[in-house]
Amino acid sequence: MNMSWLFKFTALLILSSLCGCAGQRMPQTRMSAMAETDICRIAIMPFENRTRDDRAATMAYRVLMAELIGSGQLEVEPEGDVGLFRLRHRLFPGERLLPDQYADLARQMKVDAIVRGRITDIGYDSSRGERDIPYIALQLDLFDVRRGHPVLNTIHRRYGDEYRKMMHFGVITTTTGLMARMSQEIIADWSEKGVGNCP
């Protein structure tokens, strides 16, 4: 009787831990047919905000930048230098660069590529449990400024409770924490596709 209870408890424990890992959405990345992944130095352009949250794009942009710098996978141009370039060329967040602006960017900042981003959805969902669960949807483009063509496009959407390991452990409860985790997944995905990892 006691062994049966122990066996059932162990089986339930294993099943719940497996369920925590199942169904996780990873970044969907499409590589361009002309893509070359010899990219080491990038500039991250401020993200376009397609949400009602005024701070969403700035938060996502800065969190991705911090995670990229922390990973050491790519060398990231400082935010201030990118801001000066945008000011000189009168560029708004999310605005596409013209071909001559790509050449200026490559020449002035010595970058190989830029990252453009769009935050398409962000907020808290109260229908997923006893607490509000954050969610974020975003799209990133990596564009080679030396050759003038796209390298890859990544779409990623996550809920904070998708990281649940067991019971409530692992649930992310803030949009900033969720963006950091999503950024780590995107960086790992890009690394698997050969982007970065420069000497």
mmCIF file of C-alpha atoms in Angstrom:
data_model
loop_
_atom_site.group_PDB
_atom_site.id
_atom_site.type_symbol
_atom_site.label_atom_id
_atom_site.label_comp_id
_atom_site.label_asym_id
_atom_site.label_seq_id
_atom_site.Cartn_x
_atom_site.Cartn_y
_atom_site.Cartn_z
ATOM 1 C CA MET A 1 0.000 0.000 0.000
ATOM 2 C CA ASN A 2 2.760 2.412 0.977
ATOM 3 C CA MET A 3 4.859 1.466 -2.096
ATOM 4 C CA SER A 4 1.859 2.023 -4.366
ATOM 5 C CA TRP A 5 1.409 5.547 -3.001
ATOM 6 C CA LEU A 6 5.141 6.275 -3.432
ATOM 7 C CA PHE A 7 5.078 4.950 -7.007
ATOM 8 C CA LYS A 8 2.030 7.088 -7.902
ATOM 9 C CA PHE A 9 3.607 10.181 -6.355
ATOM 10 C CA THR A 10 6.871 9.628 -8.269
ATOM 11 C CA ALA A 11 4.984 9.058 -11.533
ATOM 12 C CA LEU A 12 2.970 12.247 -10.972
ATOM 13 C CA LEU A 13 6.148 14.191 -10.233
ATOM 14 C CA ILE A 14 7.820 12.974 -13.435
ATOM 15 C CA LEU A 15 4.689 13.667 -15.493
ATOM 16 C CA SER A 16 4.333 17.216 -14.162
ATOM 17 C CA SER A 17 7.984 18.000 -14.879
ATOM 18 C CA LEU A 18 7.615 16.680 -18.435
ATOM 19 C CA CYS A 19 4.461 18.754 -18.952
ATOM 20 C CA GLY A 20 6.385 21.850 -17.901
ATOM 21 C CA CYS A 21 8.813 21.286 -20.762
ATOM 22 C CA ALA A 22 6.232 20.385 -23.397
ATOM 23 C CA GLY A 23 4.684 22.819 -25.803
ATOM 24 C CA GLN A 24 7.219 25.605 -25.451
ATOM 25 C CA ARG A 25 7.356 27.906 -28.435
ATOM 26 C CA MET A 26 10.828 28.680 -29.673
ATOM 27 C CA PRO A 27 11.758 31.561 -31.996
ATOM 28 C CA GLN A 28 10.750 31.113 -35.626
ATOM 29 C CA THR A 29 13.700 32.276 -37.711
ATOM 30 C CA ARG A 30 13.907 32.427 -41.491
ATOM 31 C CA MET A 31 17.308 32.864 -43.083
ATOM 32 C CA SER A 32 17.605 34.845 -46.307
ATOM 33 C CA ALA A 33 18.759 32.914 -49.377
ATOM 34 C CA MET A 34 21.693 35.331 -49.775
ATOM 35 C CA ALA A 35 22.529 35.376 -46.069
ATOM 36 C CA GLU A 36 26.139 35.331 -44.984
ATOM 37 C CA THR A 37 26.655 34.916 -41.264
ATOM 38 C CA ASP A 38 30.104 36.523 -40.933
ATOM 39 C CA ILE A 39 28.598 39.175 -38.659
ATOM 40 C CA CYS A 40 30.523 40.284 -35.577
ATOM 41 C CA ARG A 41 29.626 43.926 -34.890
ATOM 42 C CA ILE A 42 26.033 45.181 -34.875
ATOM 43 C CA ALA A 43 23.995 48.282 -34.135
ATOM 44 C CA ILE A 44 20.539 47.865 -32.620
ATOM 45 C CA MET A 45 18.053 50.430 -33.868
ATOM 46 C CA PRO A 46 15.242 51.540 -31.508
ATOM 47 C CA PHE A 47 12.233 49.278 -31.890
ATOM 48 C CA GLU A 48 8.927 50.219 -33.451
ATOM 49 C CA ASN A 49 6.044 50.080 -30.994
ATOM 50 C CA ARG A 50 2.753 48.652 -32.293
ATOM 51 C CA THR A 51 1.187 48.328 -28.844
ATOM 52 C CA ARG A 52 -0.706 50.608 -26.467
ATOM 53 C CA ASP A 53 2.117 50.479 -23.908
ATOM 54 C CA ASP A 54 4.303 53.544 -24.538
ATOM 55 C CA ARG A 55 7.313 52.002 -22.788
ATOM 56 C CA ALA A 56 7.215 48.576 -24.466
ATOM 57 C CA ALA A 57 9.574 49.242 -27.377
ATOM 58 C CA THR A 58 12.195 51.012 -25.249
ATOM 59 C CA MET A 59 12.135 48.255 -22.627
ATOM 60 C CA ALA A 60 12.457 45.479 -25.226
ATOM 61 C CA TYR A 61 15.219 47.310 -27.111
ATOM 62 C CA ARG A 62 17.304 47.853 -23.974
ATOM 63 C CA VAL A 63 16.780 44.346 -22.609
ATOM 64 C CA LEU A 64 17.793 42.748 -25.931
ATOM 65 C CA MET A 65 20.853 45.006 -26.055
ATOM 66 C CA ALA A 66 21.870 44.048 -22.501
ATOM 67 C CA GLU A 67 21.420 40.329 -23.217
ATOM 68 C CA LEU A 68 23.434 40.551 -26.458
ATOM 69 C CA ILE A 69 26.264 42.381 -24.690
ATOM 70 C CA GLY A 70 26.155 39.890 -21.818
ATOM 71 C CA SER A 71 26.274 36.905 -24.170
ATOM 72 C CA GLY A 72 29.498 38.073 -25.822
ATOM 73 C CA GLN A 73 28.225 36.557 -29.073
ATOM 74 C CA LEU A 74 28.216 39.883 -30.935
ATOM 75 C CA GLU A 75 29.907 43.221 -30.389
ATOM 76 C CA VAL A 76 27.160 45.827 -29.908
ATOM 77 C CA GLU A 77 27.514 49.501 -30.836
ATOM 78 C CA PRO A 78 26.712 51.820 -27.873
ATOM 79 C CA GLU A 79 23.188 53.244 -27.726
ATOM 80 C CA GLY A 80 24.481 56.835 -27.722
ATOM 81 C CA ASP A 81 26.385 56.389 -30.995
ATOM 82 C CA VAL A 82 23.311 54.890 -32.644
ATOM 83 C CA GLY A 83 21.240 57.802 -31.299
ATOM 84 C CA LEU A 84 23.636 60.354 -32.822
ATOM 85 C CA PHE A 85 23.497 58.578 -36.181
ATOM 86 C CA ARG A 86 19.686 58.586 -36.085
ATOM 87 C CA LEU A 87 19.643 62.266 -35.116
ATOM 88 C CA ARG A 88 21.953 63.219 -38.005
ATOM 89 C CA HIS A 89 19.773 61.301 -40.471
ATOM 90 C CA ARG A 90 16.450 62.293 -38.836
ATOM 91 C CA LEU A 91 15.304 58.702 -38.348
ATOM 92 C CA PHE A 92 12.295 57.755 -36.236
ATOM 93 C CA PRO A 93 12.071 54.453 -34.310
ATOM 94 C CA GLY A 94 11.170 51.640 -36.702
ATOM 95 C CA GLU A 95 11.861 53.741 -39.796
ATOM 96 C CA ARG A 96 13.676 51.869 -42.563
ATOM 97 C CA LEU A 97 17.035 53.151 -43.702
ATOM 98 C CA LEU A 98 17.772 54.131 -47.294
ATOM 99 C CA PRO A 99 20.621 52.398 -49.188
ATOM 100 C CA ASP A 100 22.988 55.369 -48.745
ATOM 101 C CA GLN A 101 22.227 55.408 -45.003
ATOM 102 C CA TYR A 102 23.263 51.745 -44.752
ATOM 103 C CA ALA A 103 26.577 52.664 -46.370
ATOM 104 C CA ASP A 104 27.012 55.605 -43.950
ATOM 105 C CA LEU A 105 26.267 53.344 -41.000
ATOM 106 C CA ALA A 106 28.814 50.749 -42.127
ATOM 107 C CA ARG A 107 31.444 53.431 -42.755
ATOM 108 C CA GLN A 108 30.913 55.620 -39.662
ATOM 109 C CA MET A 109 30.313 52.943 -37.036
ATOM 110 C CA LYS A 110 32.205 50.040 -38.611
ATOM 111 C CA VAL A 111 29.244 47.706 -38.065
ATOM 112 C CA ASP A 112 28.439 44.619 -40.115
ATOM 113 C CA ALA A 113 24.685 44.586 -39.537
ATOM 114 C CA ILE A 114 21.762 46.249 -37.796
ATOM 115 C CA VAL A 115 18.916 44.779 -35.782
ATOM 116 C CA ARG A 116 15.470 46.282 -36.360
ATOM 117 C CA GLY A 117 12.575 45.285 -34.158
ATOM 118 C CA ARG A 118 8.840 45.626 -33.710
ATOM 119 C CA ILE A 119 6.879 44.937 -30.548
ATOM 120 C CA THR A 120 3.487 43.748 -31.752
ATOM 121 C CA ASP A 121 1.858 42.699 -28.476
ATOM 122 C CA ILE A 122 2.616 43.062 -24.772
ATOM 123 C CA GLY A 123 0.620 42.928 -21.581
ATOM 124 C CA TYR A 124 -0.688 40.773 -18.750
ATOM 125 C CA ASP A 125 -3.247 37.985 -19.113
ATOM 126 C CA SER A 126 -5.409 37.322 -16.045
ATOM 127 C CA SER A 127 -7.216 34.321 -17.540
ATOM 128 C CA ARG A 128 -4.212 31.960 -17.279
ATOM 129 C CA GLY A 129 -4.281 31.311 -13.545
ATOM 130 C CA GLU A 130 -4.447 32.997 -10.177
ATOM 131 C CA ARG A 131 -2.060 35.813 -11.120
ATOM 132 C CA ASP A 132 -1.523 38.077 -14.103
ATOM 133 C CA ILE A 133 0.861 36.407 -16.560
ATOM 134 C CA PRO A 134 2.961 38.618 -18.865
ATOM 135 C CA TYR A 135 3.072 38.019 -22.608
ATOM 136 C CA ILE A 136 5.175 39.534 -25.397
ATOM 137 C CA ALA A 137 5.161 39.176 -29.180
ATOM 138 C CA LEU A 138 7.936 40.661 -31.274
ATOM 139 C CA GLN A 139 9.611 40.528 -34.643
ATOM 140 C CA LEU A 140 13.322 41.119 -35.297
ATOM 141 C CA ASP A 141 15.196 41.644 -38.569
ATOM 142 C CA LEU A 142 18.967 41.309 -38.931
ATOM 143 C CA PHE A 143 20.129 43.326 -41.953
ATOM 144 C CA ASP A 144 23.649 43.205 -43.443
ATOM 145 C CA VAL A 145 24.633 46.859 -44.035
ATOM 146 C CA ARG A 146 27.814 45.957 -45.961
ATOM 147 C CA ARG A 147 26.037 43.966 -48.654
ATOM 148 C CA GLY A 148 22.665 45.701 -48.410
ATOM 149 C CA HIS A 149 20.405 42.691 -47.877
ATOM 150 C CA PRO A 150 18.543 40.927 -45.049
ATOM 151 C CA VAL A 151 20.220 38.095 -43.150
ATOM 152 C CA LEU A 152 17.323 36.738 -41.120
ATOM 153 C CA ASN A 153 13.890 37.429 -39.685
ATOM 154 C CA THR A 154 12.790 36.169 -36.259
ATOM 155 C CA ILE A 155 9.265 36.063 -34.834
ATOM 156 C CA HIS A 156 8.824 35.143 -31.185
ATOM 157 C CA ARG A 157 5.826 35.088 -28.826
ATOM 158 C CA ARG A 158 5.786 33.845 -25.240
ATOM 159 C CA TYR A 159 3.755 33.825 -22.030
ATOM 160 C CA GLY A 160 5.483 33.930 -18.663
ATOM 161 C CA ASP A 161 3.870 30.692 -17.499
ATOM 162 C CA GLU A 162 5.356 28.735 -20.421
ATOM 163 C CA TYR A 163 8.549 28.473 -18.361
ATOM 164 C CA ARG A 164 6.770 26.689 -15.501
ATOM 165 C CA LYS A 165 8.801 23.724 -14.323
ATOM 166 C CA MET A 166 6.677 22.381 -11.505
ATOM 167 C CA MET A 167 3.735 23.929 -9.700
ATOM 168 C CA HIS A 168 4.595 27.674 -9.805
ATOM 169 C CA PHE A 169 8.376 27.399 -10.006
ATOM 170 C CA GLY A 170 9.844 29.008 -13.097
ATOM 171 C CA VAL A 171 6.848 31.226 -13.898
ATOM 172 C CA ILE A 172 8.021 34.663 -15.062
ATOM 173 C CA THR A 173 5.872 37.428 -13.585
ATOM 174 C CA THR A 174 7.202 40.619 -15.253
ATOM 175 C CA THR A 175 7.444 41.749 -18.867
ATOM 176 C CA THR A 176 11.093 42.731 -18.338
ATOM 177 C CA GLY A 177 11.954 39.251 -17.049
ATOM 178 C CA LEU A 178 10.038 37.667 -19.925
ATOM 179 C CA MET A 179 11.832 39.846 -22.490
ATOM 180 C CA ALA A 180 15.208 38.861 -21.002
ATOM 181 C CA ARG A 181 14.357 35.155 -21.296
ATOM 182 C CA MET A 182 13.028 35.568 -24.844
ATOM 183 C CA SER A 183 16.189 37.483 -25.797
ATOM 184 C CA GLN A 184 18.334 34.609 -24.530
ATOM 185 C CA GLU A 185 16.326 32.178 -26.676
ATOM 186 C CA ILE A 186 16.699 34.407 -29.745
ATOM 187 C CA ILE A 187 20.463 34.778 -29.197
ATOM 188 C CA ALA A 188 20.839 30.985 -28.846
ATOM 189 C CA ASP A 189 18.768 30.481 -32.013
ATOM 190 C CA TRP A 190 20.914 32.933 -33.979
ATOM 191 C CA SER A 191 24.062 31.250 -32.679
ATOM 192 C CA GLU A 192 22.808 27.846 -33.900
ATOM 193 C CA LYS A 193 22.301 29.401 -37.333
ATOM 194 C CA GLY A 194 25.911 30.648 -37.385
ATOM 195 C CA VAL A 195 25.452 34.342 -36.537
ATOM 196 C CA GLY A 196 28.132 35.803 -34.256
ATOM 197 C CA ASN A 197 30.588 33.774 -32.185
ATOM 198 C CA CYS A 198 33.431 35.926 -33.478
ATOM 199 C CA PRO A 199 36.997 35.752 -32.113
#
